[in-house]
PDB file of C-alpha atoms in Angstrom:
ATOM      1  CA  UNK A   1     -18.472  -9.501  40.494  1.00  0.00           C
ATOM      2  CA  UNK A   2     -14.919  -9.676  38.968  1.00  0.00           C
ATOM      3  CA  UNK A   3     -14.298 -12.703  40.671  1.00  0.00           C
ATOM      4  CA  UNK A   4     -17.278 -14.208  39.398  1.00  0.00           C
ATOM      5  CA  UNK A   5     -16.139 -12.791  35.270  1.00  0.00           C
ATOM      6  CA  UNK A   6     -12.886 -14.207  36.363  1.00  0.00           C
ATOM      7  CA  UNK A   7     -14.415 -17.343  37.003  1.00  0.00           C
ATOM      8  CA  UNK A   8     -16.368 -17.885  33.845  1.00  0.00           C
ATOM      9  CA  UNK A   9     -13.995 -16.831  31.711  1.00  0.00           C
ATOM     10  CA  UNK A  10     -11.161 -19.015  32.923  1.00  0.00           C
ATOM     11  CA  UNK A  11     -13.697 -21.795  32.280  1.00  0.00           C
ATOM     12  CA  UNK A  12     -15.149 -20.980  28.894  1.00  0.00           C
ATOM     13  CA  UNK A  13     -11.596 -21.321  28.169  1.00  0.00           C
ATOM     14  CA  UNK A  14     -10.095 -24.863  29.654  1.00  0.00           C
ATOM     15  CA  UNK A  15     -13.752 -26.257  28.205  1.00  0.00           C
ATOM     16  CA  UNK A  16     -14.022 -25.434  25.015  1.00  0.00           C
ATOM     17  CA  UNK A  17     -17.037 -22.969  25.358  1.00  0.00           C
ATOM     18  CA  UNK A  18     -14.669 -20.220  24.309  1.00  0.00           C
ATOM     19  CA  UNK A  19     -12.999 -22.202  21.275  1.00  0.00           C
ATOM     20  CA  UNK A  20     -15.714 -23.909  19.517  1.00  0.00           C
ATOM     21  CA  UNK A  21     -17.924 -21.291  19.223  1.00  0.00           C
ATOM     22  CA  UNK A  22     -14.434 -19.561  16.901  1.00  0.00           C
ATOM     23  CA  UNK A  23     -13.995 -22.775  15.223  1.00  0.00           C
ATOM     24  CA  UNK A  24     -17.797 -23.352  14.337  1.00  0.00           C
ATOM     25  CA  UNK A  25     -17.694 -19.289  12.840  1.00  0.00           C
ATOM     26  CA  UNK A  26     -14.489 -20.036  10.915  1.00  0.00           C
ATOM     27  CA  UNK A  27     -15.563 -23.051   9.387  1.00  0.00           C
ATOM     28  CA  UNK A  28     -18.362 -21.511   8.230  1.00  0.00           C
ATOM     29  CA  UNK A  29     -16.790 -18.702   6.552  1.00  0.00           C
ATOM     30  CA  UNK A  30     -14.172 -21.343   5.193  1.00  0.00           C
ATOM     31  CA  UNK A  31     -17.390 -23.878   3.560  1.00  0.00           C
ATOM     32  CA  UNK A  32     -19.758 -20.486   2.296  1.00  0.00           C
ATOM     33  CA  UNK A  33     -17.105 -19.946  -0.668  1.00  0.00           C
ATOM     34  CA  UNK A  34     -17.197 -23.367  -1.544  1.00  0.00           C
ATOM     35  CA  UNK A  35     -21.066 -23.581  -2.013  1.00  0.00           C
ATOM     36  CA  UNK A  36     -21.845 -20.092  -3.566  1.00  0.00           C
ATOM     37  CA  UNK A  37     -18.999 -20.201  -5.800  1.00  0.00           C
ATOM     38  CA  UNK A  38     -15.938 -18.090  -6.975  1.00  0.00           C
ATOM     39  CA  UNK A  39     -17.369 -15.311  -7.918  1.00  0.00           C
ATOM     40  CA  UNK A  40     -15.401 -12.545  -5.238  1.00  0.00           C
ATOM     41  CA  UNK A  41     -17.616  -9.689  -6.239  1.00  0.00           C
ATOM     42  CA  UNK A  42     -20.805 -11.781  -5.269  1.00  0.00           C
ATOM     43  CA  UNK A  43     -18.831 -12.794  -2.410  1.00  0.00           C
ATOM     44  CA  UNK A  44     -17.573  -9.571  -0.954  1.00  0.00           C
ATOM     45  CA  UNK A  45     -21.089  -8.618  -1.554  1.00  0.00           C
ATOM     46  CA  UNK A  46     -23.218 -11.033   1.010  1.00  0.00           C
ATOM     47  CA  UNK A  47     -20.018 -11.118   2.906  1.00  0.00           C
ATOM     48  CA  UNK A  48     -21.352  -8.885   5.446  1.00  0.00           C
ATOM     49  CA  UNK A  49     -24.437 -11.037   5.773  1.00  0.00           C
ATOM     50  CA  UNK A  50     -22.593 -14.329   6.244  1.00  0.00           C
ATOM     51  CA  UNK A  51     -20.015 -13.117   8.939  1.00  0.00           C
ATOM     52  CA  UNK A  52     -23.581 -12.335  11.490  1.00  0.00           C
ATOM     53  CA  UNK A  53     -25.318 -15.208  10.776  1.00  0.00           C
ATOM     54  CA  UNK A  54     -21.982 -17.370  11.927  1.00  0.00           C
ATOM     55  CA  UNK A  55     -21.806 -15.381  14.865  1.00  0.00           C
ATOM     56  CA  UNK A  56     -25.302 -15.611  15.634  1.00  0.00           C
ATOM     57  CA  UNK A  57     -25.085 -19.091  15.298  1.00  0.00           C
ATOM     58  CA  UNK A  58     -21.501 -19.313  17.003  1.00  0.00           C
ATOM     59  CA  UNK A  59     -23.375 -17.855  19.465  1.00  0.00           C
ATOM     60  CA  UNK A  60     -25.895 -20.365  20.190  1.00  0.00           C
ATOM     61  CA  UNK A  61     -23.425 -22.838  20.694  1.00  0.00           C
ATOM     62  CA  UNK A  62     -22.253 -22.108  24.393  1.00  0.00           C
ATOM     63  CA  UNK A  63     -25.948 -21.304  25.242  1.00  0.00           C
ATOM     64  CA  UNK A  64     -26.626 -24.754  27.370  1.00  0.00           C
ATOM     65  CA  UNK A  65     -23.300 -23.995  29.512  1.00  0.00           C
ATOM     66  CA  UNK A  66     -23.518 -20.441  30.612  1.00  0.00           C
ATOM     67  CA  UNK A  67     -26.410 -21.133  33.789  1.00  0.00           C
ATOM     68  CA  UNK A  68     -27.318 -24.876  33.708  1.00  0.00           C
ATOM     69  CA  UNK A  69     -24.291 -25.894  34.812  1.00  0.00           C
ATOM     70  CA  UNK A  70     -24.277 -23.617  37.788  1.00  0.00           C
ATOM     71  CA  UNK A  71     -27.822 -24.206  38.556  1.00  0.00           C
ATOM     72  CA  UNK A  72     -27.510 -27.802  38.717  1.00  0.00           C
ATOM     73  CA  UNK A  73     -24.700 -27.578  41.037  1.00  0.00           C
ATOM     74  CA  UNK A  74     -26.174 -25.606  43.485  1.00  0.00           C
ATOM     75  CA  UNK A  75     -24.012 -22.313  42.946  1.00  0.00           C
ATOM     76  CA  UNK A  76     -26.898 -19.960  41.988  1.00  0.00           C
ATOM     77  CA  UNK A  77     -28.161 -21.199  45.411  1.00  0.00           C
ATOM     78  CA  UNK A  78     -25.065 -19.959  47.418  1.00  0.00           C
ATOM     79  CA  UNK A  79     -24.704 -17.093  45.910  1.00  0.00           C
ATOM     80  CA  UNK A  80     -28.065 -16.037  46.648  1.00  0.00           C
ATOM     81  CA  UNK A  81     -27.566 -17.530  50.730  1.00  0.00           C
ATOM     82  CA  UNK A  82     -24.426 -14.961  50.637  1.00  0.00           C
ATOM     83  CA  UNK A  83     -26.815 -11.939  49.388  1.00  0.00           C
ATOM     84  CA  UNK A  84     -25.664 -11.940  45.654  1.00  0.00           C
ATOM     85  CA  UNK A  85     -28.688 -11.184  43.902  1.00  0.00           C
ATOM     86  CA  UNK A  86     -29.384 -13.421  40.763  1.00  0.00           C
ATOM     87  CA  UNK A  87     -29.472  -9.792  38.643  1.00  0.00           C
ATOM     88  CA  UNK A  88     -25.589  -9.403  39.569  1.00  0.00           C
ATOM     89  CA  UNK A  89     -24.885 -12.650  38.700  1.00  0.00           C
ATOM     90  CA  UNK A  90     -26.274 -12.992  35.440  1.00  0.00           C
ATOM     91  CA  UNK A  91     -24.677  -8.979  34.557  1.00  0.00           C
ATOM     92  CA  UNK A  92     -21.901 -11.016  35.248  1.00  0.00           C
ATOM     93  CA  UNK A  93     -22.147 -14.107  33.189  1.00  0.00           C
ATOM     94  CA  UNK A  94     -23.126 -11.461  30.418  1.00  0.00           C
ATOM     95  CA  UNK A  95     -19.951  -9.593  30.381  1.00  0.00           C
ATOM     96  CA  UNK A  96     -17.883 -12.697  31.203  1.00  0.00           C
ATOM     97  CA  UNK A  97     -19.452 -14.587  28.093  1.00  0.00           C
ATOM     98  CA  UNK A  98     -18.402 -11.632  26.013  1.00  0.00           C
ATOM     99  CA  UNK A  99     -15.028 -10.853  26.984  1.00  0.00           C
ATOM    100  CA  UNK A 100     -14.609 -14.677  25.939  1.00  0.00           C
ATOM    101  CA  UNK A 101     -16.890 -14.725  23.198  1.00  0.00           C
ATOM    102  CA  UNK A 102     -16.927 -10.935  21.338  1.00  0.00           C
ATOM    103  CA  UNK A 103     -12.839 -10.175  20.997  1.00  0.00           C
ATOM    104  CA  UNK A 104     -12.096 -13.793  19.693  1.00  0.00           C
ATOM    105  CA  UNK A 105     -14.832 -13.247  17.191  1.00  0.00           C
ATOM    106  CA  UNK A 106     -13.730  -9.804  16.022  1.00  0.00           C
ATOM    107  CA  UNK A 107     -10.088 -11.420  14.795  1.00  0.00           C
ATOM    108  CA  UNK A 108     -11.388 -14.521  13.832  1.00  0.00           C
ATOM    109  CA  UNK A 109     -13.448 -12.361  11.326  1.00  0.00           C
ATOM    110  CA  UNK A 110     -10.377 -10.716   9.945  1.00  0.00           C
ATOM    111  CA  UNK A 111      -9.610 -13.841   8.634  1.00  0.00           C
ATOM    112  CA  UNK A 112     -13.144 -14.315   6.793  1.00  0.00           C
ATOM    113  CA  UNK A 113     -12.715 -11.200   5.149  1.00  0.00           C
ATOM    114  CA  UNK A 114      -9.970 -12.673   3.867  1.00  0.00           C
ATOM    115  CA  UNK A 115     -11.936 -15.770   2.777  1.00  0.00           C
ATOM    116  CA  UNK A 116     -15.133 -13.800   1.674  1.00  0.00           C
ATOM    117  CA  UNK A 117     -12.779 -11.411  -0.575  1.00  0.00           C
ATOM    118  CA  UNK A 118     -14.071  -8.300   1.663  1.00  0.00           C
ATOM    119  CA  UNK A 119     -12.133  -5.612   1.631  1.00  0.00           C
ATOM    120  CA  UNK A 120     -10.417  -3.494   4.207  1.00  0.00           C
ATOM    121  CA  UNK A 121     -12.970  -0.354   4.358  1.00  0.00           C
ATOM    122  CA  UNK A 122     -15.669  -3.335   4.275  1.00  0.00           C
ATOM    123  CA  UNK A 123     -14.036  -4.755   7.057  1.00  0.00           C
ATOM    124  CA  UNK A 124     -13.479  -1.789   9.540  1.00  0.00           C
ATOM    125  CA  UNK A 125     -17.443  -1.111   9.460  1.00  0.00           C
ATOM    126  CA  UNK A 126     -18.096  -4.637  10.087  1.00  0.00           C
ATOM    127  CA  UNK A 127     -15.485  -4.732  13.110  1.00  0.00           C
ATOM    128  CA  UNK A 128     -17.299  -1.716  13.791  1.00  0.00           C
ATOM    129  CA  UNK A 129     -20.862  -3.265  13.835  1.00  0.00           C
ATOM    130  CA  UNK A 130     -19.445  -6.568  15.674  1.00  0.00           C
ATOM    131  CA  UNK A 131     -17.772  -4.710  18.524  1.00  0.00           C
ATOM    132  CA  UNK A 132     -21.537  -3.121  19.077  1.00  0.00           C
ATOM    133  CA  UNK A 133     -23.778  -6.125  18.193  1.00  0.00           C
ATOM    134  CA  UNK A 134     -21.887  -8.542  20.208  1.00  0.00           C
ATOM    135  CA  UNK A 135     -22.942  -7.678  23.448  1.00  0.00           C
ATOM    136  CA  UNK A 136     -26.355  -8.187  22.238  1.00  0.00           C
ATOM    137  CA  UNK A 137     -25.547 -11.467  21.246  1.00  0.00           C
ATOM    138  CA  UNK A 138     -24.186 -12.446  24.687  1.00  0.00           C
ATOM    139  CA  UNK A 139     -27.083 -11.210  26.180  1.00  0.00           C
ATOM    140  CA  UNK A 140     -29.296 -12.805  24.103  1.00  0.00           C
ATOM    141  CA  UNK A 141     -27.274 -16.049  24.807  1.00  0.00           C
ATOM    142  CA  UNK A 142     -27.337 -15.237  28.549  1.00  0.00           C
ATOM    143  CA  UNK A 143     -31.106 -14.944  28.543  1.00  0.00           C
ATOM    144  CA  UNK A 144     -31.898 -17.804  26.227  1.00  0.00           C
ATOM    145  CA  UNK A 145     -29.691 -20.024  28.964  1.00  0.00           C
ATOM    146  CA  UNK A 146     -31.202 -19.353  31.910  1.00  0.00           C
ATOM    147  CA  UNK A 147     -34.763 -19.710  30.194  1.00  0.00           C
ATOM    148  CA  UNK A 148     -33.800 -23.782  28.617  1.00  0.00           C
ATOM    149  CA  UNK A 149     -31.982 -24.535  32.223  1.00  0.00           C
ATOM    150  CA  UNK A 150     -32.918 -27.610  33.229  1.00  0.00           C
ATOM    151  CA  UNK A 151     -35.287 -28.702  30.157  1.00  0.00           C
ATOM    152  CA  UNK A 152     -34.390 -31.688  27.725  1.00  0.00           C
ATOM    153  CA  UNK A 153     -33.428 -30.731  24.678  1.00  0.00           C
ATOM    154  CA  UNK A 154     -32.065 -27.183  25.655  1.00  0.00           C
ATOM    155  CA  UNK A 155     -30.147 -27.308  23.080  1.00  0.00           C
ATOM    156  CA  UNK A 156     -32.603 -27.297  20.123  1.00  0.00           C
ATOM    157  CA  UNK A 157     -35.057 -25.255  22.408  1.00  0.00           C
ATOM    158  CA  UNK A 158     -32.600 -22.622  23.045  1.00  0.00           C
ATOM    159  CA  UNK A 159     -32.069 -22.338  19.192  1.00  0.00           C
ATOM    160  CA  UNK A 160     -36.084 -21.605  18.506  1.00  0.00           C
ATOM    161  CA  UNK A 161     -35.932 -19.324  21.245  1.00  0.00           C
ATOM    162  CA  UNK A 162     -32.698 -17.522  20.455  1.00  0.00           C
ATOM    163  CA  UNK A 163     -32.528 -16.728  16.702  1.00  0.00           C
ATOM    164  CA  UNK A 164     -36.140 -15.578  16.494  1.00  0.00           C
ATOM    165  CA  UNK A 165     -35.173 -12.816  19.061  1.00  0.00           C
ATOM    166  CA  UNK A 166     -31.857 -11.799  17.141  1.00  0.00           C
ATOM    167  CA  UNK A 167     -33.240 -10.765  13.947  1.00  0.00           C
ATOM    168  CA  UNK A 168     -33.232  -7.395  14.500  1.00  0.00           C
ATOM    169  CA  UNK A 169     -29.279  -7.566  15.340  1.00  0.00           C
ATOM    170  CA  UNK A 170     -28.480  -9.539  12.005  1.00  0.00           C
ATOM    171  CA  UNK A 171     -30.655  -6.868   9.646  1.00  0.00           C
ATOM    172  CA  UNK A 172     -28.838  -3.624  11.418  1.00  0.00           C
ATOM    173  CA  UNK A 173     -25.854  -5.734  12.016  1.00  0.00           C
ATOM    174  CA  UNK A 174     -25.447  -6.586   8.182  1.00  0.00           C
ATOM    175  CA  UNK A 175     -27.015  -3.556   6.805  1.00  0.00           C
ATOM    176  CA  UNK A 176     -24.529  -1.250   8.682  1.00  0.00           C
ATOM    177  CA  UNK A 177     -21.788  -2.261   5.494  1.00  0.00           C
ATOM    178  CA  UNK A 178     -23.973  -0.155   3.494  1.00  0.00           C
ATOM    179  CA  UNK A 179     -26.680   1.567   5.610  1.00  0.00           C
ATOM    180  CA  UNK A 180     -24.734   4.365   7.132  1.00  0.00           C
ATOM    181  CA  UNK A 181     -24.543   5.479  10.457  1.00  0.00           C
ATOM    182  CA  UNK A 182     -28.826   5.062  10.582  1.00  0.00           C
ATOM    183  CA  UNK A 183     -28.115   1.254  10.664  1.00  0.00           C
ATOM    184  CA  UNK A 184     -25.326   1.723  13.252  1.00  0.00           C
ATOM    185  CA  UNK A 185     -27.462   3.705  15.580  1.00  0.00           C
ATOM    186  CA  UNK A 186     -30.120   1.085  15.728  1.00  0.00           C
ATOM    187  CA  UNK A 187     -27.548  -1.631  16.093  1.00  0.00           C
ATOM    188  CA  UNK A 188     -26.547  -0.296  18.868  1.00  0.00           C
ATOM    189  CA  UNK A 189     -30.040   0.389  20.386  1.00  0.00           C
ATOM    190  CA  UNK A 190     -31.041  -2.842  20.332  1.00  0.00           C
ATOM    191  CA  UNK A 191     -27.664  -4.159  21.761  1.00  0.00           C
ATOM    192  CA  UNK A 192     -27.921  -1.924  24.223  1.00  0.00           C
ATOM    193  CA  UNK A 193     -31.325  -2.706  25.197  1.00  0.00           C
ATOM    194  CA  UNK A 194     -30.734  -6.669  25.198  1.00  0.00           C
ATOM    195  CA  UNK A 195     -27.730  -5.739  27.331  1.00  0.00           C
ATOM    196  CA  UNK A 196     -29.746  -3.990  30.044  1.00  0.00           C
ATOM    197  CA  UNK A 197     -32.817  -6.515  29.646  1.00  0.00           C
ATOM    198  CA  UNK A 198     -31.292  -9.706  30.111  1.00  0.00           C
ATOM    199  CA  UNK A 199     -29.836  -9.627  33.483  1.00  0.00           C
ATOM    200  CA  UNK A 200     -33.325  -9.238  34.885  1.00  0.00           C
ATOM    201  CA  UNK A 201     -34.694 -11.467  32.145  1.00  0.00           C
ATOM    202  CA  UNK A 202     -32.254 -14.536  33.156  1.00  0.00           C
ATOM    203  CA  UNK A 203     -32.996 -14.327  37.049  1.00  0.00           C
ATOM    204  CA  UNK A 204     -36.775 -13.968  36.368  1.00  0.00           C
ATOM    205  CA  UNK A 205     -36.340 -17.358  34.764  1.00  0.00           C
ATOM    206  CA  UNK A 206     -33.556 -18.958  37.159  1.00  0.00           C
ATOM    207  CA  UNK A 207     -36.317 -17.900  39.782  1.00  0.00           C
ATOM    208  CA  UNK A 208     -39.330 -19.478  38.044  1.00  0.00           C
ATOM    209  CA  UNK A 209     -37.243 -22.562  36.946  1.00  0.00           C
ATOM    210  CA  UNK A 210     -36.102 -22.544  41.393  1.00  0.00           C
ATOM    211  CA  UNK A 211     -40.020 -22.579  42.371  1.00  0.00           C
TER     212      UNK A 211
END
């Protein structure tokens, strides 16, 4: 297992899969300002909202790299010959896509906090809420992978099928600025039930896709 984390994180990292997805988040927070206006009260205000759409949609981006690539090559296959069941893999894609994915996201939103005129109490509960949504996010990205491996198009596919399925993470996600610990609670709920789902989700579908 740690060998295959090691693995995926050393290559999110020397192909872009880690960087983009930061760059893609950043830029958005850097173009929002320009379109909405000046206004920093207004600003500060959807801030919140903004910084989870980005990363739901900095999420998507990585989606058509986390099982394809390994399905296509015939390493999902090997792994299963040597008894590794597709479950433990995909657990760990899931925690190797957010080491690379989740931390990077939490500083690069320091930085549109500082572009969205949020504040620093502002910003702690939305650290807060990233550090528990963004598991959910990797698992929905795992999932949403391993279901569009192998189809043309995965990319748009893997968008209708993803951000459908993360609503619920971007309403407790944004809300927990101003919703209290309620909003928190289910936040993490859901994350944690994506978390635990997915696994089993993405080798039901690396199966099906095998057959």
């Amino acid at each position: 297992m740690i060998a295959l984390i090691a693995r995926d994180i050393r290559r999110a990292w020397t192909s872009g899969g880690a960087v983009f997805p930061i760059a893609f988040f950043l830029l958005v927070a850097i173009l929002f300002p320009f379109g909405i206006g000046p206004d920093r009260v207004l600003l500060a205000r959807v801030g919140s909202g903004v910084i989870w759409a980005a990363a739901l949609l900095a999420a998507l981006l990585p989606v058509e790299r986390l099982i394809a690539p390994d399905a296509d090559a015939g390493v999902l296959d090997q792994l299963a010959v040597r008894g590794v069941s597709l479950t433990a893999v995909s657990a760990a894609k899931l925690v190797a896509h957010w080491i690379s994915f989740g931390p990077p996201l939490m500083l690069a939103a320091i930085l549109a906090a500082g572009l969205l005129g949020i504040d620093a109490a502002t910003l702690g509960r939305i650290e807060l809420a990233l550090l528990i949504g963004t598991p959910g996010l990797a698992a929905l990205a795992i999932a949403t992978g391993a279901l569009v491996a192998g189809l043309s198009g995965a990319g748009a596919v893997a968008g209708l099928v993803m951000l459908p399925l993360a609503i619920p993470l971007i309403i407790f996600g944004a809300g927990s600025v101003d919703g209290g610990p309620g909003a928190i609670k289910l936040l993490g709920a859901v994350s944690l039930l994506l978390v635990a789902g997915a696994p089993f989700v993405a080798a039901a579908a690396v199966k099906v896709g095998r057959s």
